[in-house]
Tab-separated table of N, CA and C in Angstrom:
chain	number	residue	atom	x	y	z
M	1495	UNK	N	0.431	-1.183	0.317
M	1495	UNK	CA	0.619	0.222	0.339
M	1495	UNK	C	1.190	1.576	0.183
M	1496	UNK	N	1.278	2.236	-0.702
M	1496	UNK	CA	1.807	3.487	-1.501
M	1496	UNK	C	0.740	4.534	-0.460
M	1497	UNK	N	1.422	5.161	0.779
M	1497	UNK	CA	1.042	6.489	1.053
M	1497	UNK	C	1.516	7.241	0.351
M	1498	UNK	N	2.031	7.719	-0.662
M	1498	UNK	CA	2.601	8.343	-1.307
M	1498	UNK	C	1.879	9.575	-1.304
M	1499	UNK	N	2.196	11.308	-1.823
M	1499	UNK	CA	1.644	12.500	-2.002
M	1499	UNK	C	0.536	12.377	-3.098
M	1500	UNK	N	0.812	11.389	-4.157
M	1500	UNK	CA	1.398	11.686	-5.680
M	1500	UNK	C	-0.054	10.592	-6.113
M	1501	UNK	N	-0.587	9.689	-4.746
M	1501	UNK	CA	-1.509	9.293	-5.952
M	1501	UNK	C	-2.501	9.456	-4.519
M	1502	UNK	N	-2.166	10.361	-3.572
M	1502	UNK	CA	-3.919	11.822	-3.457
M	1502	UNK	C	-4.302	12.213	-3.764
M	1503	UNK	N	-3.103	13.512	-4.529
M	1503	UNK	CA	-3.409	14.678	-5.033
M	1503	UNK	C	-4.486	14.383	-5.706
M	1504	UNK	N	-4.723	13.560	-7.136
M	1504	UNK	CA	-6.572	13.344	-7.750
M	1504	UNK	C	-7.636	13.740	-6.609
M	1505	UNK	N	-8.040	13.213	-5.244
M	1505	UNK	CA	-8.657	12.631	-4.962
M	1505	UNK	C	-8.670	14.114	-3.784
M	1506	UNK	N	-8.068	14.718	-3.622
M	1506	UNK	CA	-8.100	16.002	-2.579
M	1506	UNK	C	-8.161	17.235	-4.140
M	1507	UNK	N	-7.682	17.007	-4.841
M	1507	UNK	CA	-8.694	18.614	-6.115
M	1507	UNK	C	-9.789	17.790	-6.290
M	1508	UNK	N	-10.015	16.230	-6.630
M	1508	UNK	CA	-11.415	16.320	-6.767
M	1508	UNK	C	-12.242	16.407	-5.786
M	1509	UNK	N	-11.916	16.573	-4.386
M	1509	UNK	CA	-12.590	16.840	-3.241
M	1509	UNK	C	-12.765	18.731	-3.590
M	1510	UNK	N	-12.154	18.966	-3.238
M	1510	UNK	CA	-12.260	20.709	-3.290
M	1510	UNK	C	-12.683	21.205	-4.562
M	1511	UNK	N	-12.654	20.545	-5.121
M	1511	UNK	CA	-13.147	21.528	-6.589
M	1511	UNK	C	-14.951	21.109	-6.302
M	1512	UNK	N	-15.297	20.225	-5.186
M	1512	UNK	CA	-16.985	18.978	-5.237
M	1512	UNK	C	-17.340	20.579	-4.109
M	1513	UNK	N	-15.904	20.878	-3.536
M	1513	UNK	CA	-17.509	21.497	-1.863
M	1513	UNK	C	-16.396	22.694	-2.442
M	1514	UNK	N	-16.124	23.578	-3.219
M	1514	UNK	CA	-15.872	25.288	-4.033
M	1514	UNK	C	-17.619	24.724	-4.681
M	1515	UNK	N	-17.464	23.962	-5.691
M	1515	UNK	CA	-18.947	24.202	-6.957
M	1515	UNK	C	-20.561	23.954	-5.425
M	1516	UNK	N	-20.097	23.450	-4.383
M	1516	UNK	CA	-21.127	22.901	-3.593
M	1516	UNK	C	-21.202	24.521	-3.090
M	1517	UNK	N	-19.731	25.595	-2.403
M	1517	UNK	CA	-20.287	26.398	-1.529
M	1517	UNK	C	-20.695	27.988	-2.672
M	1518	UNK	N	-19.965	27.998	-3.902
M	1518	UNK	CA	-20.552	28.650	-4.680
M	1518	UNK	C	-21.866	28.615	-5.547
M	1519	UNK	N	-22.239	26.989	-6.388
M	1519	UNK	CA	-23.926	26.836	-7.007
M	1519	UNK	C	-24.401	25.854	-6.029
M	1520	UNK	N	-23.553	25.408	-5.737
M	1520	UNK	CA	-24.993	24.838	-4.718
M	1520	UNK	C	-25.716	25.329	-3.170
M	1521	UNK	N	-25.198	26.507	-2.300
M	1521	UNK	CA	-26.024	26.760	-1.927
M	1521	UNK	C	-26.923	28.027	-1.957
M	1522	UNK	N	-26.150	28.838	-2.473
M	1522	UNK	CA	-27.063	30.589	-3.596
M	1522	UNK	C	-28.375	29.223	-4.133
M	1523	UNK	N	-27.781	29.119	-4.922
M	1523	UNK	CA	-28.667	28.246	-5.970
M	1523	UNK	C	-30.479	27.105	-4.595
M	1524	UNK	N	-29.863	26.495	-3.734
M	1524	UNK	CA	-30.682	25.851	-2.220
M	1524	UNK	C	-31.089	26.743	-2.404
M	1525	UNK	N	-30.638	28.135	-1.949
M	1525	UNK	CA	-31.323	29.408	-0.887
M	1525	UNK	C	-32.429	30.130	-1.635
M	1526	UNK	N	-31.958	30.264	-3.240
M	1526	UNK	CA	-33.352	30.908	-3.633
M	1526	UNK	C	-34.387	29.906	-4.613
M	1527	UNK	N	-34.415	28.698	-4.520
M	1527	UNK	CA	-34.936	27.608	-4.919
M	1527	UNK	C	-36.160	27.881	-3.754
M	1528	UNK	N	-34.975	26.969	-2.126
M	1528	UNK	CA	-36.442	27.407	-1.091
M	1528	UNK	C	-37.485	29.075	-1.116
M	1529	UNK	N	-36.459	29.791	-1.840
M	1529	UNK	CA	-37.574	31.700	-1.234
M	1529	UNK	C	-38.063	31.473	-2.875
M	1530	UNK	N	-37.822	30.536	-3.264
M	1530	UNK	CA	-39.211	30.816	-3.910
M	1530	UNK	C	-41.056	29.719	-4.517
M	1531	UNK	N	-39.458	28.316	-3.717
M	1531	UNK	CA	-41.168	27.947	-3.120
M	1531	UNK	C	-41.896	28.465	-2.114
M	1532	UNK	N	-41.408	28.933	-1.072
M	1532	UNK	CA	-41.852	29.690	-0.236
M	1532	UNK	C	-42.743	30.408	-0.272
M	1533	UNK	N	-42.374	31.383	-1.611
M	1533	UNK	CA	-43.377	32.664	-1.506
M	1533	UNK	C	-44.472	31.858	-3.033
M	1534	UNK	N	-43.553	31.035	-3.083
M	1534	UNK	CA	-45.144	30.832	-4.536
M	1534	UNK	C	-46.092	29.849	-3.563
M	1535	UNK	N	-45.865	29.990	-2.284
M	1535	UNK	CA	-46.679	28.941	-1.495
M	1535	UNK	C	-47.581	30.129	-0.689
M	1536	UNK	N	-47.038	31.320	-0.768
M	1536	UNK	CA	-47.376	31.787	-0.368
M	1536	UNK	C	-48.127	32.756	-0.981
M	1537	UNK	N	-48.137	33.084	-1.836
M	1537	UNK	CA	-48.726	33.858	-3.317
M	1537	UNK	C	-49.924	32.834	-3.880
M	1538	UNK	N	-50.331	31.341	-3.481
M	1538	UNK	CA	-51.454	31.321	-3.998
M	1538	UNK	C	-52.417	30.714	-2.561
M	1539	UNK	N	-52.127	31.448	-1.362
M	1539	UNK	CA	-52.781	31.507	-0.007
M	1539	UNK	C	-52.176	29.715	0.055
M	1540	UNK	N	-51.369	29.021	0.344
M	1540	UNK	CA	-51.340	27.297	0.612
M	1540	UNK	C	-50.879	27.305	1.837
M	1541	UNK	N	-50.532	28.417	2.942
M	1541	UNK	CA	-50.041	27.775	4.167
M	1541	UNK	C	-49.686	26.650	4.799
M	1542	UNK	N	-48.543	26.762	3.709
M	1542	UNK	CA	-47.060	25.987	4.569
M	1542	UNK	C	-46.568	26.443	5.559
M	1543	UNK	N	-46.738	28.196	5.359
M	1543	UNK	CA	-45.652	28.344	6.842
M	1543	UNK	C	-45.240	27.242	8.100
M	1544	UNK	N	-46.903	27.270	8.271
M	1544	UNK	CA	-47.503	26.410	9.657
M	1544	UNK	C	-46.956	24.959	10.070
M	1545	UNK	N	-46.538	24.822	9.146
M	1545	UNK	CA	-46.491	23.089	8.774
M	1545	UNK	C	-45.624	22.731	8.437
M	1546	UNK	N	-45.041	22.473	9.824
M	1546	UNK	CA	-43.224	21.567	9.742
M	1546	UNK	C	-42.761	20.866	8.513
M	1547	UNK	N	-43.408	20.078	8.668
M	1547	UNK	CA	-43.318	18.940	7.368
M	1547	UNK	C	-43.376	19.111	5.607
M	1548	UNK	N	-44.192	20.705	6.227
M	1548	UNK	CA	-43.871	21.112	4.298
M	1548	UNK	C	-42.710	21.955	4.262
M	1549	UNK	N	-42.291	22.398	5.776
M	1549	UNK	CA	-41.019	23.209	5.293
M	1549	UNK	C	-39.781	22.428	5.258
M	1550	UNK	N	-40.588	21.112	6.126
M	1550	UNK	CA	-38.514	19.687	5.748
M	1550	UNK	C	-38.769	19.691	4.111
M	1551	UNK	N	-39.548	19.781	3.479
M	1551	UNK	CA	-40.254	18.951	2.617
M	1551	UNK	C	-39.449	19.660	1.042
M	1552	UNK	N	-40.184	21.214	1.477
M	1552	UNK	CA	-39.027	22.120	1.255
M	1552	UNK	C	-37.662	22.122	0.408
M	1553	UNK	N	-37.399	22.367	1.380
M	1553	UNK	CA	-35.607	22.508	2.279
M	1553	UNK	C	-35.487	21.681	1.290
M	1554	UNK	N	-36.129	20.039	1.523
M	1554	UNK	CA	-35.046	19.288	1.147
M	1554	UNK	C	-35.208	19.142	-0.832
M	1555	UNK	N	-35.822	18.390	-1.083
M	1555	UNK	CA	-36.050	19.317	-2.839
M	1555	UNK	C	-34.846	20.318	-3.228
M	1556	UNK	N	-34.858	21.576	-2.182
M	1556	UNK	CA	-33.803	22.834	-2.564
M	1556	UNK	C	-32.846	22.025	-2.363
M	1557	UNK	N	-32.742	21.126	-1.360
M	1557	UNK	CA	-31.553	20.958	-0.746
M	1557	UNK	C	-30.974	20.082	-2.599
M	1558	UNK	N	-31.031	18.879	-2.867
M	1558	UNK	CA	-30.956	17.970	-3.776
M	1558	UNK	C	-30.733	18.948	-5.203
M	1559	UNK	N	-31.995	20.260	-5.890
M	1559	UNK	CA	-31.669	20.927	-6.547
M	1559	UNK	C	-30.287	20.990	-6.765
M	1560	UNK	N	-30.275	22.337	-5.072
M	1560	UNK	CA	-29.180	22.754	-5.271
M	1560	UNK	C	-27.875	22.060	-4.718
M	1561	UNK	N	-27.772	20.135	-4.976
M	1561	UNK	CA	-26.248	19.957	-4.728
M	1561	UNK	C	-26.477	19.164	-6.191
M	1562	UNK	N	-27.121	18.856	-7.218
M	1562	UNK	CA	-26.924	18.497	-8.785
M	1562	UNK	C	-26.895	18.954	-9.159
M	1563	UNK	N	-26.593	20.834	-8.975
M	1563	UNK	CA	-26.580	21.480	-9.986
M	1563	UNK	C	-24.413	21.811	-9.930
M	1564	UNK	N	-24.561	21.403	-8.146
M	1564	UNK	CA	-22.417	22.460	-7.807
M	1564	UNK	C	-22.618	20.407	-8.207
M	1565	UNK	N	-22.658	19.821	-8.335
M	1565	UNK	CA	-22.015	17.666	-8.768
M	1565	UNK	C	-21.605	18.175	-10.261
M	1566	UNK	N	-23.142	18.729	-11.188
M	1566	UNK	CA	-22.584	19.291	-12.348
M	1566	UNK	C	-21.224	19.971	-12.654
M	1567	UNK	N	-21.285	20.827	-12.108
M	1567	UNK	CA	-20.494	22.440	-11.831
M	1567	UNK	C	-18.999	21.672	-11.702
M	1568	UNK	N	-19.133	21.054	-11.129
M	1568	UNK	CA	-17.691	20.820	-10.436
M	1568	UNK	C	-17.558	19.730	-11.496
M	1569	UNK	N	-18.121	18.834	-11.957
M	1569	UNK	CA	-17.552	17.780	-13.257
M	1569	UNK	C	-17.120	18.115	-14.160
M	1570	UNK	N	-18.211	19.453	-14.801
M	1570	UNK	CA	-17.140	20.006	-15.821
M	1570	UNK	C	-16.072	20.550	-15.472
M	1571	UNK	N	-15.737	21.564	-15.034
M	1571	UNK	CA	-14.993	21.664	-13.891
M	1571	UNK	C	-14.032	21.121	-13.728
M	1572	UNK	N	-13.877	19.748	-13.273
M	1572	UNK	CA	-13.182	18.498	-13.368
M	1572	UNK	C	-12.515	18.062	-14.867
M	1573	UNK	N	-13.788	17.923	-15.934
M	1573	UNK	CA	-13.024	17.628	-16.961
M	1573	UNK	C	-12.502	19.077	-17.617
M	1574	UNK	N	-13.039	20.248	-17.549
M	1574	UNK	CA	-12.011	20.839	-17.592
M	1574	UNK	C	-9.765	20.744	-17.363
M	1575	UNK	N	-10.421	21.031	-16.373
M	1575	UNK	CA	-8.788	21.448	-16.476
M	1575	UNK	C	-8.184	19.823	-16.751
M	1576	UNK	N	-8.570	18.891	-16.157
M	1576	UNK	CA	-7.615	17.437	-16.487
M	1576	UNK	C	-7.616	17.478	-18.514
M	1577	UNK	N	-9.060	17.743	-19.277
M	1577	UNK	CA	-7.494	18.127	-20.339
M	1577	UNK	C	-6.404	19.275	-20.634
M	1578	UNK	N	-5.972	19.786	-19.623
M	1578	UNK	CA	-5.184	20.364	-19.607
M	1578	UNK	C	-4.390	20.360	-19.028
M	1579	UNK	N	-3.444	19.851	-18.571
M	1579	UNK	CA	-3.184	18.991	-17.343
M	1579	UNK	C	-2.739	17.506	-18.288
M	1580	UNK	N	-3.437	16.579	-19.125
M	1580	UNK	CA	-3.209	16.090	-19.903
M	1580	UNK	C	-1.878	16.966	-21.481
């Protein structure tokens, strides 16, 4: 088993890329989607603000959308980066 730094470098780069994509793309998008869902519910007088279960459901859907978008951005960045290295 090798413990050299060279074998762990691609994993570290991928981890930092995904973490950066979540911070830069995922969390702001998640917040925007959640606010959109809540404002839409208020606009249609659905009164979902009082139901804790609805808030958790909306937050979960917003989280999945944000993380999905962040993953796509990170994959794109890693593909671009790997083409420049080779």
